[in-house]
JSON list of C-alpha atoms in Angstrom, two decimals:
[
{"chain": "A", "resi": 695, "resn": "MET", "atom": "CA", "xyz": [143.90, 112.77, 71.64]},
{"chain": "A", "resi": 696, "resn": "ARG", "atom": "CA", "xyz": [142.15, 115.80, 70.12]},
{"chain": "A", "resi": 697, "resn": "LYS", "atom": "CA", "xyz": [143.95, 118.04, 72.60]},
{"chain": "A", "resi": 698, "resn": "LEU", "atom": "CA", "xyz": [147.29, 116.52, 71.62]},
{"chain": "A", "resi": 699, "resn": "ALA", "atom": "CA", "xyz": [146.51, 117.05, 67.93]},
{"chain": "A", "resi": 700, "resn": "LYS", "atom": "CA", "xyz": [145.65, 120.68, 68.61]},
{"chain": "A", "resi": 701, "resn": "VAL", "atom": "CA", "xyz": [148.88, 121.28, 70.56]},
{"chain": "A", "resi": 702, "resn": "MET", "atom": "CA", "xyz": [150.99, 119.60, 67.86]},
{"chain": "A", "resi": 703, "resn": "GLU", "atom": "CA", "xyz": [149.01, 121.43, 65.15]},
{"chain": "A", "resi": 704, "resn": "VAL", "atom": "CA", "xyz": [148.19, 118.25, 63.25]},
{"chain": "A", "resi": 705, "resn": "SER", "atom": "CA", "xyz": [144.96, 116.49, 62.39]},
{"chain": "A", "resi": 706, "resn": "HIS", "atom": "CA", "xyz": [143.28, 114.14, 64.83]},
{"chain": "A", "resi": 707, "resn": "THR", "atom": "CA", "xyz": [143.89, 111.24, 62.41]},
{"chain": "A", "resi": 708, "resn": "ALA", "atom": "CA", "xyz": [147.61, 112.05, 62.20]},
{"chain": "A", "resi": 709, "resn": "ALA", "atom": "CA", "xyz": [147.89, 112.11, 65.99]},
{"chain": "A", "resi": 710, "resn": "MET", "atom": "CA", "xyz": [146.11, 108.75, 66.25]},
{"chain": "A", "resi": 711, "resn": "THR", "atom": "CA", "xyz": [148.36, 107.21, 63.58]},
{"chain": "A", "resi": 712, "resn": "ALA", "atom": "CA", "xyz": [151.56, 108.52, 65.18]},
{"chain": "A", "resi": 713, "resn": "THR", "atom": "CA", "xyz": [150.50, 107.22, 68.60]},
{"chain": "A", "resi": 714, "resn": "ARG", "atom": "CA", "xyz": [149.69, 103.80, 67.15]},
{"chain": "A", "resi": 715, "resn": "ASN", "atom": "CA", "xyz": [153.01, 103.63, 65.28]},
{"chain": "A", "resi": 716, "resn": "LEU", "atom": "CA", "xyz": [154.86, 104.37, 68.52]},
{"chain": "A", "resi": 717, "resn": "GLY", "atom": "CA", "xyz": [153.06, 101.49, 70.21]},
{"chain": "A", "resi": 718, "resn": "MET", "atom": "CA", "xyz": [151.43, 103.83, 72.71]},
{"chain": "A", "resi": 719, "resn": "THR", "atom": "CA", "xyz": [147.90, 103.83, 74.12]},
{"chain": "A", "resi": 720, "resn": "SER", "atom": "CA", "xyz": [145.87, 106.62, 75.67]},
{"chain": "A", "resi": 721, "resn": "TYR", "atom": "CA", "xyz": [145.17, 105.71, 79.31]},
{"chain": "A", "resi": 722, "resn": "VAL", "atom": "CA", "xyz": [142.89, 107.28, 81.89]},
{"chain": "A", "resi": 723, "resn": "LYS", "atom": "CA", "xyz": [144.77, 108.99, 84.74]},
{"chain": "A", "resi": 724, "resn": "ARG", "atom": "CA", "xyz": [144.29, 107.06, 87.96]},
{"chain": "A", "resi": 725, "resn": "LYS", "atom": "CA", "xyz": [143.19, 108.54, 91.26]},
{"chain": "A", "resi": 726, "resn": "ARG", "atom": "CA", "xyz": [144.59, 106.86, 94.36]},
{"chain": "A", "resi": 727, "resn": "GLN", "atom": "CA", "xyz": [145.30, 107.47, 98.02]},
{"chain": "A", "resi": 728, "resn": "LEU", "atom": "CA", "xyz": [148.47, 109.31, 99.02]},
{"chain": "A", "resi": 729, "resn": "LEU", "atom": "CA", "xyz": [150.59, 106.99, 101.18]},
{"chain": "A", "resi": 730, "resn": "SER", "atom": "CA", "xyz": [153.15, 108.40, 103.62]},
{"chain": "A", "resi": 731, "resn": "SER", "atom": "CA", "xyz": [156.27, 106.47, 104.66]},
{"chain": "A", "resi": 732, "resn": "SER", "atom": "CA", "xyz": [154.77, 105.68, 108.07]},
{"chain": "A", "resi": 733, "resn": "THR", "atom": "CA", "xyz": [151.57, 104.43, 106.45]},
{"chain": "A", "resi": 734, "resn": "LYS", "atom": "CA", "xyz": [153.54, 102.13, 104.15]},
{"chain": "A", "resi": 735, "resn": "LEU", "atom": "CA", "xyz": [155.46, 100.67, 107.09]},
{"chain": "A", "resi": 736, "resn": "LEU", "atom": "CA", "xyz": [152.22, 100.08, 108.98]},
{"chain": "A", "resi": 737, "resn": "ARG", "atom": "CA", "xyz": [150.64, 98.41, 105.94]},
{"chain": "A", "resi": 738, "resn": "VAL", "atom": "CA", "xyz": [153.60, 96.02, 105.65]},
{"chain": "A", "resi": 739, "resn": "LYS", "atom": "CA", "xyz": [153.55, 95.25, 109.38]},
{"chain": "A", "resi": 740, "resn": "LYS", "atom": "CA", "xyz": [149.85, 94.42, 109.38]},
{"chain": "A", "resi": 741, "resn": "GLY", "atom": "CA", "xyz": [150.13, 92.57, 106.08]},
{"chain": "A", "resi": 742, "resn": "LYS", "atom": "CA", "xyz": [152.86, 90.26, 107.38]},
{"chain": "A", "resi": 743, "resn": "LYS", "atom": "CA", "xyz": [150.78, 89.46, 110.46]},
{"chain": "A", "resi": 744, "resn": "LEU", "atom": "CA", "xyz": [147.83, 88.59, 108.24]},
{"chain": "A", "resi": 745, "resn": "VAL", "atom": "CA", "xyz": [149.88, 86.36, 105.95]},
{"chain": "A", "resi": 746, "resn": "ASN", "atom": "CA", "xyz": [151.49, 84.55, 108.91]},
{"chain": "A", "resi": 747, "resn": "TRP", "atom": "CA", "xyz": [148.06, 83.98, 110.45]},
{"chain": "A", "resi": 748, "resn": "MET", "atom": "CA", "xyz": [146.70, 82.59, 107.18]},
{"chain": "A", "resi": 749, "resn": "ARG", "atom": "CA", "xyz": [149.70, 80.25, 106.82]},
{"chain": "A", "resi": 750, "resn": "LYS", "atom": "CA", "xyz": [149.16, 78.87, 110.33]},
{"chain": "A", "resi": 751, "resn": "ASN", "atom": "CA", "xyz": [145.40, 78.53, 109.84]},
{"chain": "A", "resi": 752, "resn": "PRO", "atom": "CA", "xyz": [144.92, 77.33, 106.25]},
{"chain": "A", "resi": 753, "resn": "GLY", "atom": "CA", "xyz": [141.69, 75.46, 106.96]},
{"chain": "A", "resi": 754, "resn": "LEU", "atom": "CA", "xyz": [139.80, 78.23, 108.75]},
{"chain": "A", "resi": 755, "resn": "VAL", "atom": "CA", "xyz": [136.97, 80.08, 107.06]},
{"chain": "A", "resi": 756, "resn": "ARG", "atom": "CA", "xyz": [137.80, 83.77, 106.77]},
{"chain": "A", "resi": 757, "resn": "VAL", "atom": "CA", "xyz": [135.05, 86.36, 107.19]},
{"chain": "A", "resi": 758, "resn": "PHE", "atom": "CA", "xyz": [135.09, 89.71, 105.39]},
{"chain": "A", "resi": 759, "resn": "SER", "atom": "CA", "xyz": [132.90, 92.76, 105.87]},
{"chain": "A", "resi": 760, "resn": "ASP", "atom": "CA", "xyz": [132.45, 96.12, 104.21]},
{"chain": "A", "resi": 761, "resn": "GLU", "atom": "CA", "xyz": [130.11, 99.07, 104.57]},
{"chain": "A", "resi": 762, "resn": "LYS", "atom": "CA", "xyz": [128.71, 100.96, 101.62]},
{"chain": "A", "resi": 763, "resn": "PHE", "atom": "CA", "xyz": [126.42, 103.96, 101.37]},
{"chain": "A", "resi": 764, "resn": "TRP", "atom": "CA", "xyz": [123.92, 103.33, 98.59]},
{"chain": "A", "resi": 765, "resn": "THR", "atom": "CA", "xyz": [122.04, 106.17, 96.92]},
{"chain": "A", "resi": 766, "resn": "VAL", "atom": "CA", "xyz": [118.99, 106.31, 94.66]},
{"chain": "A", "resi": 767, "resn": "ASP", "atom": "CA", "xyz": [121.11, 107.82, 91.87]},
{"chain": "A", "resi": 768, "resn": "MET", "atom": "CA", "xyz": [121.79, 105.64, 88.86]},
{"chain": "A", "resi": 769, "resn": "ALA", "atom": "CA", "xyz": [125.16, 103.84, 88.90]},
{"chain": "A", "resi": 770, "resn": "ARG", "atom": "CA", "xyz": [127.68, 105.37, 86.51]},
{"chain": "A", "resi": 771, "resn": "ASN", "atom": "CA", "xyz": [131.21, 104.52, 85.45]},
{"chain": "A", "resi": 772, "resn": "ALA", "atom": "CA", "xyz": [132.71, 107.60, 83.82]},
{"chain": "A", "resi": 773, "resn": "ARG", "atom": "CA", "xyz": [135.38, 105.51, 82.13]},
{"chain": "A", "resi": 774, "resn": "ASN", "atom": "CA", "xyz": [133.36, 102.61, 80.75]},
{"chain": "A", "resi": 775, "resn": "ASP", "atom": "CA", "xyz": [129.78, 103.83, 80.31]},
{"chain": "A", "resi": 776, "resn": "ARG", "atom": "CA", "xyz": [129.49, 104.61, 76.60]},
{"chain": "A", "resi": 777, "resn": "TYR", "atom": "CA", "xyz": [126.61, 105.21, 74.19]},
{"chain": "A", "resi": 778, "resn": "LEU", "atom": "CA", "xyz": [126.76, 104.79, 70.41]},
{"chain": "A", "resi": 779, "resn": "ALA", "atom": "CA", "xyz": [125.22, 107.76, 68.61]},
{"chain": "A", "resi": 780, "resn": "THR", "atom": "CA", "xyz": [125.85, 110.04, 65.65]},
{"chain": "A", "resi": 781, "resn": "SER", "atom": "CA", "xyz": [125.91, 113.15, 67.87]},
{"chain": "A", "resi": 782, "resn": "ALA", "atom": "CA", "xyz": [126.30, 114.03, 71.55]},
{"chain": "A", "resi": 783, "resn": "SER", "atom": "CA", "xyz": [122.78, 115.46, 71.65]},
{"chain": "A", "resi": 784, "resn": "MET", "atom": "CA", "xyz": [121.39, 111.95, 71.11]},
{"chain": "A", "resi": 785, "resn": "VAL", "atom": "CA", "xyz": [123.08, 110.53, 74.23]},
{"chain": "A", "resi": 786, "resn": "PRO", "atom": "CA", "xyz": [120.61, 110.29, 77.14]},
{"chain": "A", "resi": 787, "resn": "PRO", "atom": "CA", "xyz": [122.01, 112.00, 80.26]},
{"chain": "A", "resi": 788, "resn": "ILE", "atom": "CA", "xyz": [122.39, 110.37, 83.66]},
{"chain": "A", "resi": 789, "resn": "ASN", "atom": "CA", "xyz": [120.71, 112.70, 86.11]},
{"chain": "A", "resi": 790, "resn": "ALA", "atom": "CA", "xyz": [122.24, 113.13, 89.55]},
{"chain": "A", "resi": 791, "resn": "THR", "atom": "CA", "xyz": [120.72, 114.87, 92.55]},
{"chain": "A", "resi": 792, "resn": "LYS", "atom": "CA", "xyz": [122.66, 117.20, 94.85]},
{"chain": "A", "resi": 793, "resn": "HIS", "atom": "CA", "xyz": [121.83, 115.33, 98.06]},
{"chain": "A", "resi": 794, "resn": "PRO", "atom": "CA", "xyz": [120.44, 111.95, 96.99]},
{"chain": "A", "resi": 795, "resn": "GLN", "atom": "CA", "xyz": [118.53, 109.79, 99.42]},
{"chain": "A", "resi": 796, "resn": "GLY", "atom": "CA", "xyz": [120.31, 106.65, 100.49]},
{"chain": "A", "resi": 797, "resn": "ALA", "atom": "CA", "xyz": [121.12, 104.14, 103.19]},
{"chain": "A", "resi": 798, "resn": "MET", "atom": "CA", "xyz": [124.22, 102.58, 104.74]},
{"chain": "A", "resi": 799, "resn": "MET", "atom": "CA", "xyz": [124.58, 98.82, 104.38]},
{"chain": "A", "resi": 800, "resn": "LEU", "atom": "CA", "xyz": [126.89, 96.31, 106.03]},
{"chain": "A", "resi": 801, "resn": "GLY", "atom": "CA", "xyz": [127.74, 93.27, 103.93]},
{"chain": "A", "resi": 802, "resn": "VAL", "atom": "CA", "xyz": [129.42, 90.17, 105.34]},
{"chain": "A", "resi": 803, "resn": "VAL", "atom": "CA", "xyz": [130.76, 87.26, 103.27]},
{"chain": "A", "resi": 804, "resn": "ALA", "atom": "CA", "xyz": [132.88, 84.22, 104.05]},
{"chain": "A", "resi": 805, "resn": "SER", "atom": "CA", "xyz": [135.65, 82.51, 102.13]},
{"chain": "A", "resi": 806, "resn": "ASP", "atom": "CA", "xyz": [133.57, 79.33, 101.79]},
{"chain": "A", "resi": 807, "resn": "GLY", "atom": "CA", "xyz": [130.96, 81.21, 99.74]},
{"chain": "A", "resi": 808, "resn": "LYS", "atom": "CA", "xyz": [128.38, 81.92, 102.44]},
{"chain": "A", "resi": 809, "resn": "SER", "atom": "CA", "xyz": [127.00, 85.43, 102.96]},
{"chain": "A", "resi": 810, "resn": "MET", "atom": "CA", "xyz": [125.02, 87.13, 105.70]},
{"chain": "A", "resi": 811, "resn": "PRO", "atom": "CA", "xyz": [121.78, 88.89, 104.68]},
{"chain": "A", "resi": 812, "resn": "PRO", "atom": "CA", "xyz": [122.51, 92.63, 104.18]},
{"chain": "A", "resi": 813, "resn": "PHE", "atom": "CA", "xyz": [122.17, 94.74, 107.31]},
{"chain": "A", "resi": 814, "resn": "TRP", "atom": "CA", "xyz": [120.92, 98.30, 106.87]},
{"chain": "A", "resi": 815, "resn": "PHE", "atom": "CA", "xyz": [121.89, 100.87, 109.47]},
{"chain": "A", "resi": 816, "resn": "PRO", "atom": "CA", "xyz": [119.05, 103.09, 110.75]},
{"chain": "A", "resi": 817, "resn": "ALA", "atom": "CA", "xyz": [118.58, 106.27, 108.73]},
{"chain": "A", "resi": 818, "resn": "GLY", "atom": "CA", "xyz": [120.55, 109.22, 110.09]},
{"chain": "A", "resi": 819, "resn": "LEU", "atom": "CA", "xyz": [122.78, 107.10, 112.33]},
{"chain": "A", "resi": 820, "resn": "LYS", "atom": "CA", "xyz": [126.40, 108.26, 112.41]},
{"chain": "A", "resi": 821, "resn": "VAL", "atom": "CA", "xyz": [128.37, 105.02, 112.25]},
{"chain": "A", "resi": 822, "resn": "GLY", "atom": "CA", "xyz": [131.46, 105.07, 114.45]},
{"chain": "A", "resi": 823, "resn": "THR", "atom": "CA", "xyz": [133.46, 102.42, 116.30]},
{"chain": "A", "resi": 824, "resn": "ASN", "atom": "CA", "xyz": [130.86, 101.94, 119.05]},
{"chain": "A", "resi": 825, "resn": "GLU", "atom": "CA", "xyz": [127.99, 101.63, 116.59]},
{"chain": "A", "resi": 826, "resn": "TYR", "atom": "CA", "xyz": [129.96, 99.19, 114.47]},
{"chain": "A", "resi": 827, "resn": "LEU", "atom": "CA", "xyz": [130.86, 97.02, 117.46]},
{"chain": "A", "resi": 828, "resn": "ASP", "atom": "CA", "xyz": [127.23, 96.99, 118.54]},
{"chain": "A", "resi": 829, "resn": "VAL", "atom": "CA", "xyz": [126.24, 95.60, 115.14]},
{"chain": "A", "resi": 830, "resn": "LEU", "atom": "CA", "xyz": [129.01, 93.00, 115.41]},
{"chain": "A", "resi": 831, "resn": "LYS", "atom": "CA", "xyz": [127.60, 91.83, 118.74]},
{"chain": "A", "resi": 832, "resn": "THR", "atom": "CA", "xyz": [123.90, 91.92, 117.92]},
{"chain": "A", "resi": 833, "resn": "VAL", "atom": "CA", "xyz": [123.85, 91.04, 114.21]},
{"chain": "A", "resi": 834, "resn": "VAL", "atom": "CA", "xyz": [127.10, 89.57, 112.88]},
{"chain": "A", "resi": 835, "resn": "LYS", "atom": "CA", "xyz": [128.02, 87.35, 115.85]},
{"chain": "A", "resi": 836, "resn": "PRO", "atom": "CA", "xyz": [124.59, 85.64, 116.02]},
{"chain": "A", "resi": 837, "resn": "TRP", "atom": "CA", "xyz": [124.87, 84.90, 112.30]},
{"chain": "A", "resi": 838, "resn": "LEU", "atom": "CA", "xyz": [128.40, 83.52, 112.76]},
{"chain": "A", "resi": 839, "resn": "ASP", "atom": "CA", "xyz": [127.29, 81.38, 115.72]},
{"chain": "A", "resi": 840, "resn": "SER", "atom": "CA", "xyz": [124.39, 79.88, 113.78]},
{"chain": "A", "resi": 841, "resn": "THR", "atom": "CA", "xyz": [126.36, 79.41, 110.56]},
{"chain": "A", "resi": 842, "resn": "TYR", "atom": "CA", "xyz": [129.61, 78.19, 112.13]},
{"chain": "A", "resi": 843, "resn": "PRO", "atom": "CA", "xyz": [128.74, 76.72, 115.57]},
{"chain": "A", "resi": 844, "resn": "GLU", "atom": "CA", "xyz": [132.22, 75.19, 115.81]},
{"chain": "A", "resi": 845, "resn": "GLY", "atom": "CA", "xyz": [133.78, 78.66, 115.51]},
{"chain": "A", "resi": 846, "resn": "THR", "atom": "CA", "xyz": [132.07, 80.34, 118.48]},
{"chain": "A", "resi": 847, "resn": "MET", "atom": "CA", "xyz": [135.35, 81.05, 120.28]},
{"chain": "A", "resi": 848, "resn": "PHE", "atom": "CA", "xyz": [136.80, 82.78, 117.24]},
{"chain": "A", "resi": 849, "resn": "SER", "atom": "CA", "xyz": [133.71, 84.89, 116.59]},
{"chain": "A", "resi": 850, "resn": "SER", "atom": "CA", "xyz": [133.66, 85.90, 120.26]},
{"chain": "A", "resi": 851, "resn": "LYS", "atom": "CA", "xyz": [137.27, 87.03, 119.95]},
{"chain": "A", "resi": 852, "resn": "ILE", "atom": "CA", "xyz": [136.32, 89.25, 117.02]},
{"chain": "A", "resi": 853, "resn": "VAL", "atom": "CA", "xyz": [133.67, 91.03, 119.08]},
{"chain": "A", "resi": 854, "resn": "HIS", "atom": "CA", "xyz": [135.42, 91.22, 122.44]},
{"chain": "A", "resi": 855, "resn": "GLN", "atom": "CA", "xyz": [138.70, 92.52, 121.06]},
{"chain": "A", "resi": 856, "resn": "GLY", "atom": "CA", "xyz": [136.97, 94.85, 118.65]},
{"chain": "A", "resi": 857, "resn": "ILE", "atom": "CA", "xyz": [138.70, 93.35, 115.64]},
{"chain": "A", "resi": 858, "resn": "ARG", "atom": "CA", "xyz": [137.23, 94.84, 112.53]},
{"chain": "A", "resi": 859, "resn": "PRO", "atom": "CA", "xyz": [137.01, 92.14, 109.82]},
{"chain": "A", "resi": 860, "resn": "SER", "atom": "CA", "xyz": [138.99, 92.90, 106.68]},
{"chain": "A", "resi": 861, "resn": "LYS", "atom": "CA", "xyz": [137.48, 93.25, 103.26]},
{"chain": "A", "resi": 862, "resn": "PRO", "atom": "CA", "xyz": [138.59, 91.64, 100.02]},
{"chain": "A", "resi": 863, "resn": "ARG", "atom": "CA", "xyz": [138.48, 93.32, 96.67]},
{"chain": "A", "resi": 864, "resn": "SER", "atom": "CA", "xyz": [134.76, 92.83, 96.74]},
{"chain": "A", "resi": 865, "resn": "GLY", "atom": "CA", "xyz": [132.22, 92.75, 93.97]},
{"chain": "A", "resi": 866, "resn": "ALA", "atom": "CA", "xyz": [130.53, 95.90, 95.25]},
{"chain": "A", "resi": 867, "resn": "GLY", "atom": "CA", "xyz": [131.02, 97.62, 91.89]},
{"chain": "A", "resi": 868, "resn": "ASN", "atom": "CA", "xyz": [129.45, 94.73, 90.03]},
{"chain": "A", "resi": 869, "resn": "LEU", "atom": "CA", "xyz": [126.61, 94.60, 92.55]},
{"chain": "A", "resi": 870, "resn": "GLU", "atom": "CA", "xyz": [126.00, 98.33, 92.20]},
{"chain": "A", "resi": 871, "resn": "ARG", "atom": "CA", "xyz": [125.90, 98.15, 88.39]},
{"chain": "A", "resi": 872, "resn": "LYS", "atom": "CA", "xyz": [123.19, 95.51, 88.56]},
{"chain": "A", "resi": 873, "resn": "ALA", "atom": "CA", "xyz": [121.12, 96.91, 91.44]},
{"chain": "A", "resi": 874, "resn": "CYS", "atom": "CA", "xyz": [121.31, 100.53, 90.26]},
{"chain": "A", "resi": 875, "resn": "SER", "atom": "CA", "xyz": [121.27, 100.09, 86.49]},
{"chain": "A", "resi": 876, "resn": "LYS", "atom": "CA", "xyz": [118.12, 102.21, 86.71]},
{"chain": "A", "resi": 877, "resn": "PRO", "atom": "CA", "xyz": [117.60, 104.89, 89.39]},
{"chain": "A", "resi": 878, "resn": "PRO", "atom": "CA", "xyz": [115.35, 103.48, 92.16]},
{"chain": "A", "resi": 879, "resn": "PRO", "atom": "CA", "xyz": [112.33, 105.71, 92.91]},
{"chain": "A", "resi": 880, "resn": "ASN", "atom": "CA", "xyz": [112.92, 105.61, 96.67]},
{"chain": "A", "resi": 881, "resn": "VAL", "atom": "CA", "xyz": [115.10, 104.10, 99.41]},
{"chain": "A", "resi": 882, "resn": "ALA", "atom": "CA", "xyz": [112.76, 101.14, 99.93]},
{"chain": "A", "resi": 883, "resn": "SER", "atom": "CA", "xyz": [113.07, 100.18, 96.26]},
{"chain": "A", "resi": 884, "resn": "LEU", "atom": "CA", "xyz": [116.84, 100.67, 96.47]},
{"chain": "A", "resi": 885, "resn": "LYS", "atom": "CA", "xyz": [117.12, 98.29, 99.43]},
{"chain": "A", "resi": 886, "resn": "SER", "atom": "CA", "xyz": [114.92, 95.76, 97.67]},
{"chain": "A", "resi": 887, "resn": "ALA", "atom": "CA", "xyz": [117.04, 95.86, 94.50]},
{"chain": "A", "resi": 888, "resn": "VAL", "atom": "CA", "xyz": [120.30, 95.53, 96.44]},
{"chain": "A", "resi": 889, "resn": "HIS", "atom": "CA", "xyz": [118.90, 92.69, 98.54]},
{"chain": "A", "resi": 890, "resn": "GLU", "atom": "CA", "xyz": [117.80, 90.83, 95.41]},
{"chain": "A", "resi": 891, "resn": "GLU", "atom": "CA", "xyz": [121.20, 91.12, 93.72]},
{"chain": "A", "resi": 892, "resn": "TRP", "atom": "CA", "xyz": [122.98, 90.22, 96.97]},
{"chain": "A", "resi": 893, "resn": "THR", "atom": "CA", "xyz": [120.85, 87.10, 97.34]},
{"chain": "A", "resi": 894, "resn": "ASN", "atom": "CA", "xyz": [121.54, 86.14, 93.72]},
{"chain": "A", "resi": 895, "resn": "MET", "atom": "CA", "xyz": [125.32, 86.11, 94.25]},
{"chain": "A", "resi": 896, "resn": "SER", "atom": "CA", "xyz": [126.47, 82.52, 93.74]},
{"chain": "A", "resi": 897, "resn": "MET", "atom": "CA", "xyz": [128.67, 80.81, 96.30]},
{"chain": "A", "resi": 898, "resn": "ASP", "atom": "CA", "xyz": [131.30, 80.27, 93.59]},
{"chain": "A", "resi": 899, "resn": "TYR", "atom": "CA", "xyz": [131.39, 84.01, 92.93]},
{"chain": "A", "resi": 900, "resn": "VAL", "atom": "CA", "xyz": [131.85, 84.81, 96.64]},
{"chain": "A", "resi": 901, "resn": "VAL", "atom": "CA", "xyz": [134.61, 82.20, 96.93]},
{"chain": "A", "resi": 902, "resn": "LYS", "atom": "CA", "xyz": [136.38, 83.68, 93.89]},
{"chain": "A", "resi": 903, "resn": "VAL", "atom": "CA", "xyz": [136.19, 87.22, 95.29]},
{"chain": "A", "resi": 904, "resn": "CYS", "atom": "CA", "xyz": [137.48, 86.16, 98.72]},
{"chain": "A", "resi": 905, "resn": "SER", "atom": "CA", "xyz": [140.30, 84.05, 97.24]},
{"chain": "A", "resi": 906, "resn": "GLY", "atom": "CA", "xyz": [141.88, 87.20, 95.83]},
{"chain": "A", "resi": 907, "resn": "PHE", "atom": "CA", "xyz": [142.51, 88.63, 99.30]},
{"chain": "A", "resi": 908, "resn": "ARG", "atom": "CA", "xyz": [145.77, 86.85, 100.19]},
{"chain": "A", "resi": 909, "resn": "PRO", "atom": "CA", "xyz": [147.49, 87.44, 96.80]},
{"chain": "A", "resi": 910, "resn": "ARG", "atom": "CA", "xyz": [146.67, 91.14, 97.14]},
{"chain": "A", "resi": 911, "resn": "VAL", "atom": "CA", "xyz": [148.14, 91.31, 100.66]},
{"chain": "A", "resi": 912, "resn": "GLU", "atom": "CA", "xyz": [151.29, 89.53, 99.47]},
{"chain": "A", "resi": 913, "resn": "ALA", "atom": "CA", "xyz": [151.56, 91.89, 96.49]},
{"chain": "A", "resi": 914, "resn": "MET", "atom": "CA", "xyz": [151.29, 94.87, 98.85]},
{"chain": "A", "resi": 915, "resn": "ILE", "atom": "CA", "xyz": [154.08, 93.47, 101.04]},
{"chain": "A", "resi": 916, "resn": "GLU", "atom": "CA", "xyz": [156.27, 92.90, 97.98]},
{"chain": "A", "resi": 917, "resn": "ALA", "atom": "CA", "xyz": [155.64, 96.52, 96.98]},
{"chain": "A", "resi": 918, "resn": "GLU", "atom": "CA", "xyz": [156.85, 97.55, 100.48]},
{"chain": "A", "resi": 919, "resn": "GLY", "atom": "CA", "xyz": [153.47, 98.96, 101.42]},
{"chain": "A", "resi": 920, "resn": "SER", "atom": "CA", "xyz": [153.16, 101.09, 98.31]},
{"chain": "A", "resi": 921, "resn": "HIS", "atom": "CA", "xyz": [150.58, 100.88, 95.54]},
{"chain": "A", "resi": 922, "resn": "PHE", "atom": "CA", "xyz": [150.68, 97.60, 93.66]},
{"chain": "A", "resi": 923, "resn": "GLU", "atom": "CA", "xyz": [147.64, 97.82, 91.39]},
{"chain": "A", "resi": 924, "resn": "ILE", "atom": "CA", "xyz": [148.11, 98.76, 87.76]}
]
């Protein structure tokens, strides 16, 4: 707004008043992935298959997974993290390291509210398709078999066909804000903090997060594979 006032050669207050009178609001510019025509078509094709599968299997528990690289740096939201002060010099900085220590985690949740204990990949491991499938076979499938013994055939299909479980609009951001509200001193403390917050997630919260998956897929299809989030 100050930049606009400078360009228009008016005071900051005048620019704010004019904007308000016009019913306009200053928004943050969004950063999003560039989608080609072929990518949009593929998104719609896969989305329709997913929706059809969910319609035919309304009673099945759906399993979602996501990987995230956690670092010992303090969590920061450039848009929402604010600090009330009389001058900028009073605002405590958030220090960031050039190459922060961290670890890669695999999180698995189910639409009925259950969640698998976080799995941490070995330090330095480059996670590709083969490494991911190995974790599916040795970690995720045993958890599925013990948690859902009646769904053994389905969980076997996931592993044998190499189907990578989808992810909902997860609460990773919320989890990060809680676990990394203060910079952990080391990776061990980081893992401990993440594990604690993960364990504290209520089943109702997990169900709510997972329930948003289908509406988002349907919204993407309606948008013909393009961006649908405001």
